[in-house]
XYZ file of C-alpha atoms in Angstrom:
498
model
C 101.103 250.159 67.651
C 101.723 252.428 64.667
C 104.391 254.873 65.694
C 102.920 257.623 63.566
C 100.213 257.847 66.207
C 102.761 258.664 68.902
C 103.697 262.011 67.367
C 107.405 261.256 67.757
C 108.442 261.479 64.119
C 110.897 264.170 63.148
C 111.962 264.834 59.570
C 115.301 266.524 59.036
C 116.061 268.921 56.225
C 118.842 267.649 54.014
C 121.692 270.094 53.609
C 123.001 268.409 50.476
C 121.848 269.252 46.976
C 120.627 265.695 46.429
C 116.911 265.134 45.861
C 115.618 262.060 47.675
C 113.277 259.701 45.868
C 110.878 259.158 48.765
C 109.122 256.311 46.937
C 112.207 254.157 47.606
C 112.801 255.131 51.241
C 111.719 253.721 54.596
C 110.425 256.330 57.061
C 109.735 256.334 60.805
C 106.019 256.153 59.997
C 106.712 252.717 58.484
C 107.652 251.334 61.910
C 105.055 249.392 63.873
C 105.992 248.827 67.491
C 105.423 245.196 68.504
C 106.625 245.441 72.105
C 109.659 244.283 74.057
C 111.138 241.348 75.957
C 113.844 240.763 78.553
C 117.146 238.946 78.079
C 117.775 235.643 79.936
C 118.361 235.915 83.656
C 121.641 234.612 85.134
C 123.028 232.861 82.023
C 125.755 230.285 82.539
C 129.310 230.863 81.359
C 130.664 234.371 81.840
C 131.253 236.455 84.912
C 128.459 238.883 83.986
C 124.938 238.495 82.617
C 123.489 239.962 79.428
C 122.027 242.883 81.361
C 125.551 244.286 81.685
C 126.197 243.959 77.970
C 124.045 244.032 74.834
C 126.575 246.343 73.149
C 126.317 243.869 70.308
C 123.326 241.931 69.041
C 122.853 239.864 65.904
C 119.951 237.881 64.489
C 120.348 234.176 63.642
C 117.583 233.000 61.249
C 118.319 229.280 61.782
C 118.349 229.467 65.567
C 115.630 227.927 67.780
C 114.238 225.653 64.994
C 111.717 224.084 67.392
C 110.341 227.403 68.620
C 106.657 228.358 68.309
C 105.190 229.649 65.055
C 104.444 233.084 66.523
C 105.904 235.310 63.809
C 109.228 235.750 65.598
C 111.433 232.925 64.317
C 115.155 232.487 64.835
C 117.309 233.531 67.770
C 119.721 236.170 68.998
C 123.429 236.158 69.766
C 124.570 238.868 72.189
C 127.454 239.759 74.475
C 127.466 239.841 78.263
C 129.786 242.745 79.077
C 131.397 245.601 77.232
C 134.933 244.328 77.910
C 134.412 240.565 78.135
C 134.550 238.616 74.884
C 131.720 236.243 75.763
C 128.651 235.691 73.609
C 125.644 233.415 73.994
C 122.431 232.577 72.191
C 118.819 232.920 73.329
C 115.363 232.577 71.842
C 112.966 235.375 70.841
C 109.752 235.316 72.900
C 106.617 237.016 71.591
C 107.111 240.682 72.556
C 104.615 242.502 74.754
C 103.628 246.183 74.815
C 103.572 247.473 78.378
C 101.397 250.587 78.576
C 102.858 251.465 81.982
C 106.508 250.724 81.040
C 106.611 247.951 83.634
C 109.321 245.383 82.929
C 107.282 242.899 84.968
C 104.877 242.762 82.009
C 107.587 241.589 79.610
C 108.397 237.960 78.769
C 111.932 236.758 79.357
C 114.033 235.033 76.689
C 115.432 231.571 77.372
C 119.080 230.601 76.791
C 119.882 228.301 73.867
C 123.686 228.307 74.220
C 125.629 229.297 77.322
C 127.997 232.235 77.278
C 131.347 231.361 75.703
C 134.619 233.268 75.378
C 135.146 233.653 71.630
C 138.379 235.627 71.988
C 140.587 232.545 72.484
C 143.674 234.776 72.252
C 142.603 236.251 68.920
C 143.142 239.779 70.267
C 145.363 241.240 72.936
C 144.073 244.790 73.074
C 143.172 246.386 76.392
C 139.639 247.787 76.803
C 138.609 246.405 73.421
C 134.898 246.310 72.603
C 133.545 243.456 70.511
C 130.930 243.530 67.751
C 129.359 240.499 66.030
C 127.218 239.981 62.921
C 125.714 236.752 61.606
C 125.908 236.381 57.814
C 124.441 233.443 55.891
C 126.721 231.031 54.064
C 128.555 232.262 50.990
C 129.877 230.321 48.004
C 130.981 226.851 49.128
C 130.676 227.451 52.872
C 128.717 224.753 54.680
C 127.034 227.201 57.086
C 126.665 230.827 58.005
C 129.300 232.577 60.101
C 129.425 234.982 63.014
C 131.692 237.801 61.892
C 133.625 239.479 64.690
C 135.261 242.890 65.047
C 136.929 244.622 67.965
C 137.473 248.311 68.575
C 138.907 250.423 71.351
C 137.761 253.804 72.585
C 141.047 254.461 74.351
C 143.649 253.163 71.938
C 142.978 253.902 68.294
C 146.615 254.068 67.185
C 147.088 250.341 66.619
C 146.636 250.465 62.832
C 148.525 247.218 62.265
C 146.457 245.138 64.701
C 144.276 242.518 63.030
C 140.770 243.071 64.367
C 138.424 240.992 62.193
C 137.592 237.279 62.172
C 134.686 234.873 61.976
C 133.551 231.836 63.930
C 130.927 229.112 63.659
C 127.533 229.347 65.366
C 127.889 226.139 67.422
C 129.754 227.460 70.446
C 130.186 223.962 71.881
C 132.310 223.123 68.816
C 133.963 226.499 68.569
C 136.319 227.233 65.702
C 137.395 230.509 64.131
C 139.160 231.887 61.063
C 141.254 235.047 61.145
C 142.355 237.547 62.215
C 142.517 240.175 59.463
C 142.561 243.932 59.218
C 140.874 246.411 56.914
C 142.735 248.467 54.349
C 143.358 252.209 54.570
C 140.706 253.306 57.074
C 140.977 255.350 60.251
C 140.880 252.857 63.157
C 138.762 255.383 65.064
C 135.962 254.901 62.529
C 135.461 251.104 62.480
C 134.510 248.179 64.676
C 131.838 249.566 67.009
C 128.852 248.334 64.961
C 128.308 246.053 61.965
C 125.465 245.585 59.485
C 124.901 243.271 56.546
C 124.737 245.015 53.173
C 121.830 243.776 50.981
C 123.247 241.611 48.205
C 121.338 243.459 45.481
C 122.824 246.810 46.521
C 126.335 245.416 46.986
C 126.304 243.644 43.617
C 125.558 246.971 41.921
C 127.831 249.302 43.841
C 130.468 247.378 45.831
C 130.607 243.880 44.309
C 131.371 241.129 46.795
C 131.302 243.466 49.800
C 128.385 242.329 51.957
C 129.646 243.542 55.339
C 129.734 247.024 56.792
C 131.253 248.449 59.947
C 131.681 251.834 61.568
C 132.099 253.772 64.788
C 130.960 257.004 66.348
C 133.534 257.990 68.938
C 132.391 260.681 71.372
C 134.064 264.043 71.212
C 134.611 266.613 68.471
C 137.130 264.561 66.471
C 134.469 262.261 64.948
C 131.378 264.446 64.348
C 128.941 261.726 63.283
C 128.629 258.032 62.390
C 130.795 256.337 59.782
C 130.226 253.376 57.483
C 132.751 251.258 55.557
C 131.960 248.143 53.498
C 134.210 245.142 52.980
C 134.022 241.493 51.926
C 136.061 238.824 53.647
C 134.829 236.273 51.094
C 136.598 238.196 48.334
C 139.757 236.635 49.775
C 138.397 233.081 49.688
C 136.181 231.045 51.981
C 138.974 231.083 54.559
C 141.070 234.229 54.124
C 144.629 233.686 55.400
C 145.585 235.084 58.777
C 146.952 238.626 58.795
C 145.347 239.353 55.427
C 144.366 242.906 54.497
C 140.741 243.182 53.387
C 139.687 245.640 50.704
C 137.354 248.371 51.959
C 135.184 251.110 50.458
C 134.183 254.070 52.618
C 130.555 255.183 52.230
C 130.233 257.658 55.101
C 132.846 259.449 57.195
C 132.835 262.927 58.697
C 136.048 264.752 59.538
C 136.670 267.465 62.098
C 136.797 270.997 60.628
C 135.725 269.618 57.246
C 132.383 267.841 57.327
C 129.992 266.767 60.066
C 126.556 265.416 60.796
C 124.097 268.290 60.832
C 123.410 269.277 64.471
C 126.114 266.896 65.710
C 126.874 266.955 69.436
C 130.134 265.912 71.085
C 128.164 263.462 73.212
C 126.133 261.818 70.441
C 126.529 258.052 70.591
C 125.484 255.825 67.688
C 126.015 252.263 68.870
C 123.874 250.251 66.447
C 123.387 250.122 62.694
C 121.131 248.243 60.285
C 120.597 248.286 56.532
C 116.821 248.008 56.303
C 114.958 246.677 53.280
C 111.238 246.070 52.859
C 109.840 245.487 49.399
C 111.415 248.061 47.095
C 112.214 250.442 49.947
C 115.320 250.741 52.058
C 117.228 252.859 54.564
C 120.514 252.755 56.423
C 119.830 253.549 60.074
C 121.998 254.347 63.079
C 120.505 253.944 66.553
C 121.782 255.452 69.783
C 121.278 258.649 71.700
C 121.355 262.293 70.660
C 122.765 265.019 72.891
C 121.166 268.481 73.089
C 122.276 271.830 74.435
C 125.812 273.183 74.644
C 128.868 270.920 74.462
C 131.514 271.167 77.157
C 134.431 269.129 78.505
C 135.082 268.502 82.188
C 133.159 267.193 85.176
C 129.479 266.730 84.459
C 127.211 269.494 85.772
C 124.189 267.265 85.196
C 125.347 264.258 87.203
C 126.146 262.234 84.079
C 129.458 260.593 84.962
C 132.876 262.075 85.610
C 135.315 264.048 83.534
C 134.704 263.885 79.806
C 132.476 265.286 77.057
C 129.019 266.398 78.179
C 125.983 268.397 77.025
C 123.806 270.795 78.993
C 120.451 269.715 77.567
C 120.333 265.977 78.154
C 119.702 263.153 75.688
C 116.994 261.614 73.570
C 116.926 258.001 72.293
C 117.311 258.612 68.576
C 117.687 257.031 65.153
C 119.171 258.538 61.972
C 117.908 257.540 58.484
C 120.287 257.712 55.506
C 119.432 257.297 51.827
C 121.256 254.301 50.244
C 121.270 256.283 46.980
C 123.557 258.847 48.632
C 125.903 256.067 49.735
C 125.863 254.674 46.194
C 126.912 258.096 44.941
C 129.818 258.074 47.389
C 130.849 254.605 46.175
C 130.726 255.893 42.579
C 132.842 258.924 43.435
C 130.147 261.499 42.609
C 129.591 262.536 46.244
C 132.106 263.129 49.014
C 132.061 260.664 51.923
C 131.312 263.504 54.325
C 128.403 264.885 52.340
C 125.437 262.521 53.036
C 123.012 263.743 55.691
C 119.993 262.006 57.275
C 116.705 262.504 55.469
C 114.758 261.624 58.643
C 115.223 261.056 62.353
C 113.220 259.097 64.887
C 112.742 260.056 68.538
C 111.934 256.964 70.642
C 111.274 258.747 73.937
C 107.638 257.604 74.087
C 108.708 253.966 73.805
C 111.823 253.816 75.987
C 111.456 252.323 79.460
C 114.243 254.507 80.852
C 113.082 258.147 81.235
C 114.673 260.059 78.382
C 115.950 262.792 80.684
C 118.299 260.343 82.402
C 121.923 260.279 81.294
C 121.821 256.829 79.751
C 118.639 256.968 77.690
C 119.262 255.580 74.221
C 119.991 252.380 72.338
C 123.060 250.157 72.436
C 122.778 247.939 69.373
C 120.540 246.848 66.501
C 119.775 243.630 64.623
C 117.558 243.069 61.582
C 115.575 240.015 60.487
C 115.416 240.778 56.768
C 113.109 237.888 55.882
C 110.421 239.042 58.299
C 111.227 242.771 58.354
C 111.728 242.823 62.119
C 114.102 245.318 63.721
C 115.475 244.626 67.218
C 116.959 247.397 69.388
C 118.575 247.057 72.811
C 117.922 249.842 75.284
C 120.555 251.792 77.187
C 120.717 252.388 80.903
C 118.052 250.061 82.231
C 119.983 248.859 85.252
C 120.033 245.082 85.379
C 116.960 244.422 83.276
C 118.231 244.230 79.693
C 115.382 245.176 77.321
C 115.096 244.390 73.608
C 112.473 246.320 71.613
C 110.858 244.889 68.461
C 109.567 246.835 65.447
C 107.898 245.644 62.255
C 109.033 247.593 59.188
C 105.983 247.982 56.940
C 106.159 250.762 54.314
C 102.828 252.585 54.048
C 103.280 254.422 50.765
C 105.242 257.407 49.511
C 106.186 259.923 52.184
C 106.521 263.604 51.369
C 109.486 265.669 52.560
C 107.206 268.633 52.769
C 108.080 270.986 55.623
C 110.878 269.492 57.691
C 110.867 269.864 61.452
C 114.287 270.048 63.063
C 114.666 268.110 66.299
C 112.200 266.476 68.675
C 108.873 267.866 69.784
C 108.143 270.177 72.690
C 104.966 269.202 74.522
C 103.431 268.804 77.977
C 102.068 265.652 79.591
C 99.601 265.682 82.490
C 99.049 262.850 84.943
C 96.560 262.024 86.287
C 93.867 263.919 84.400
C 91.170 264.258 85.768
C 92.880 264.719 89.167
C 92.111 265.395 92.839
C 93.857 267.365 94.263
C 97.417 266.792 92.979
C 98.574 266.695 89.379
C 102.029 266.239 87.829
C 102.864 268.286 84.754
C 105.807 267.137 82.635
C 107.409 269.381 80.030
C 108.620 267.227 77.138
C 111.552 269.040 75.561
C 115.104 268.191 74.449
C 116.428 270.126 77.448
C 116.676 269.514 81.178
C 114.630 272.466 82.457
C 114.802 273.527 86.107
C 114.034 276.683 88.026
C 117.732 277.390 88.628
C 118.381 278.400 85.046
C 122.113 278.581 84.384
C 121.944 280.844 81.363
C 122.455 278.028 78.873
C 118.966 276.521 79.052
C 115.973 277.744 77.049
C 113.629 280.378 78.429
C 110.457 278.931 79.878
C 107.298 279.847 81.756
C 104.503 277.648 83.081
C 101.262 278.748 84.751
C 97.684 277.685 85.518
C 94.719 279.725 84.217
C 90.956 279.398 84.409
C 88.862 278.975 81.273
C 88.408 282.767 81.038
C 92.166 283.217 80.795
C 92.636 284.649 84.310
C 95.915 283.642 85.950
C 95.413 281.262 88.884
C 99.038 280.594 89.798
C 102.505 280.807 88.284
C 104.377 277.545 88.959
C 107.528 278.285 86.961
C 109.714 278.479 90.071
C 108.696 274.951 91.090
C 109.827 273.334 87.850
C 112.579 270.766 88.450
C 113.966 268.345 85.863
C 111.074 269.165 83.527
C 108.456 268.285 86.166
C 106.200 270.320 88.414
C 103.471 269.249 90.857
C 100.422 271.472 91.335
C 98.469 271.147 94.569
C 94.877 272.320 93.957
C 93.535 271.829 97.478
C 92.154 275.372 97.727
C 90.622 275.543 94.276
C 87.076 274.552 93.236
C 86.355 271.633 90.931
C 86.278 272.459 87.252
C 88.351 272.921 84.146
C 91.713 274.690 84.204
C 94.275 275.490 81.540
C 97.988 274.811 81.914
C 100.041 277.101 79.696
C 103.726 276.427 79.059
C 106.102 278.591 77.061
C 109.365 276.860 76.182
C 111.931 278.336 73.825
C 109.300 280.723 72.406
C 106.841 277.898 71.765
C 103.485 278.015 73.579
C 101.595 274.854 74.519
C 98.234 274.761 76.319
C 96.278 271.802 77.691
C 93.186 271.348 79.842
C 93.218 270.115 83.418
C 90.107 268.611 85.029
C 89.838 268.914 88.816
C 87.089 266.822 90.424
C 85.937 266.520 94.031
């Protein structure tokens, strides 16, 4: 399914002076949706299953060597819970597209290695969150390694704590090397996600540094994602414990200085990947984007307790950054807070969880560079644990012609034709209800006949972007639904049959 057909692509205007060479960039229109699959059910080992985790995901190209030749080789390593330090391995079944968003249509992955606690007293930090990244063997190493990082949302003052290590992929013969810490970086900007840096780019701009890490901590103090590159192998095939690893910062916003354009206090970017396909590339951050006004306190929208919140809900989102901008930062010709996304991607039409729910978004990302397959784990899907699969296939040179800021505003009608009840859904980056609190956009929704005469105004019935029209007393025929949201007018036809 080519995502360009879903009308969910949004191109952002760059606020920097840099001119992007679009012939070298990957765009949302280059993504082909292949479908999704479920994580293994009731894995052995940890206290929790994968459905409670998936905050970290990494692709293992040598995993599942006896699997079918279905175009989805290798395997996945993932965690089972945000605070447990257990990981396991499972295969990659052929993904399926479910037109009705029914998880019963999706195949379920099978475990290859049981969950195993890889902490083994490496870290003693409360509420620490773990991230992993498989990297192929370097220099004289006999095999690839799973690189490990930990971060903490609640305790970012432990600058001297060693938080990086690696371990082997055979969990039954577990061994690890480390721990280490990064050089002069803010601990609130590392450890939440990791991505492998393409060797060709690293060799040119940050020699020997093939690993990247970053964090986007909610709240106004970190107004956007960060990215820092480092190379453990620069310190030998087995860096000594407590070593300090050299680091180069490529992206970091600072409060009252620089920020991601349109940043929200509740934005959450939990996954990152450095995509390459042919001569094109992009650095992407996946998560969820908050809309509306920021506020701190108890949630007025039913989205958790006291903390940072937004009035307009969330969208599952992806940010696209130009590697050339990051190269300029590495060279010292651009400030680390200056790069801005050249494109964004709204995944609402693909997500299984309704986007207007609090948790809609993505937890983590993994990239199969050899086969150009991007894997994203979905937020907030109860105990189901969904992994989405995309093929990255550049289609030519995109044109940054007339940027559109933010996601679309549209209306969806179901069923259509109908008899006698129809549901009308307003697709907008806001939670729209009749009890407008003064912070939501202005809206109006009504039914007209084909001559333009008003049949009924149903604005007062709108609740959570949905309204049901009962047409029991109206004759069969064609009607027009007209919605005005934030000064934008959308009209669509309704077909009532008897």
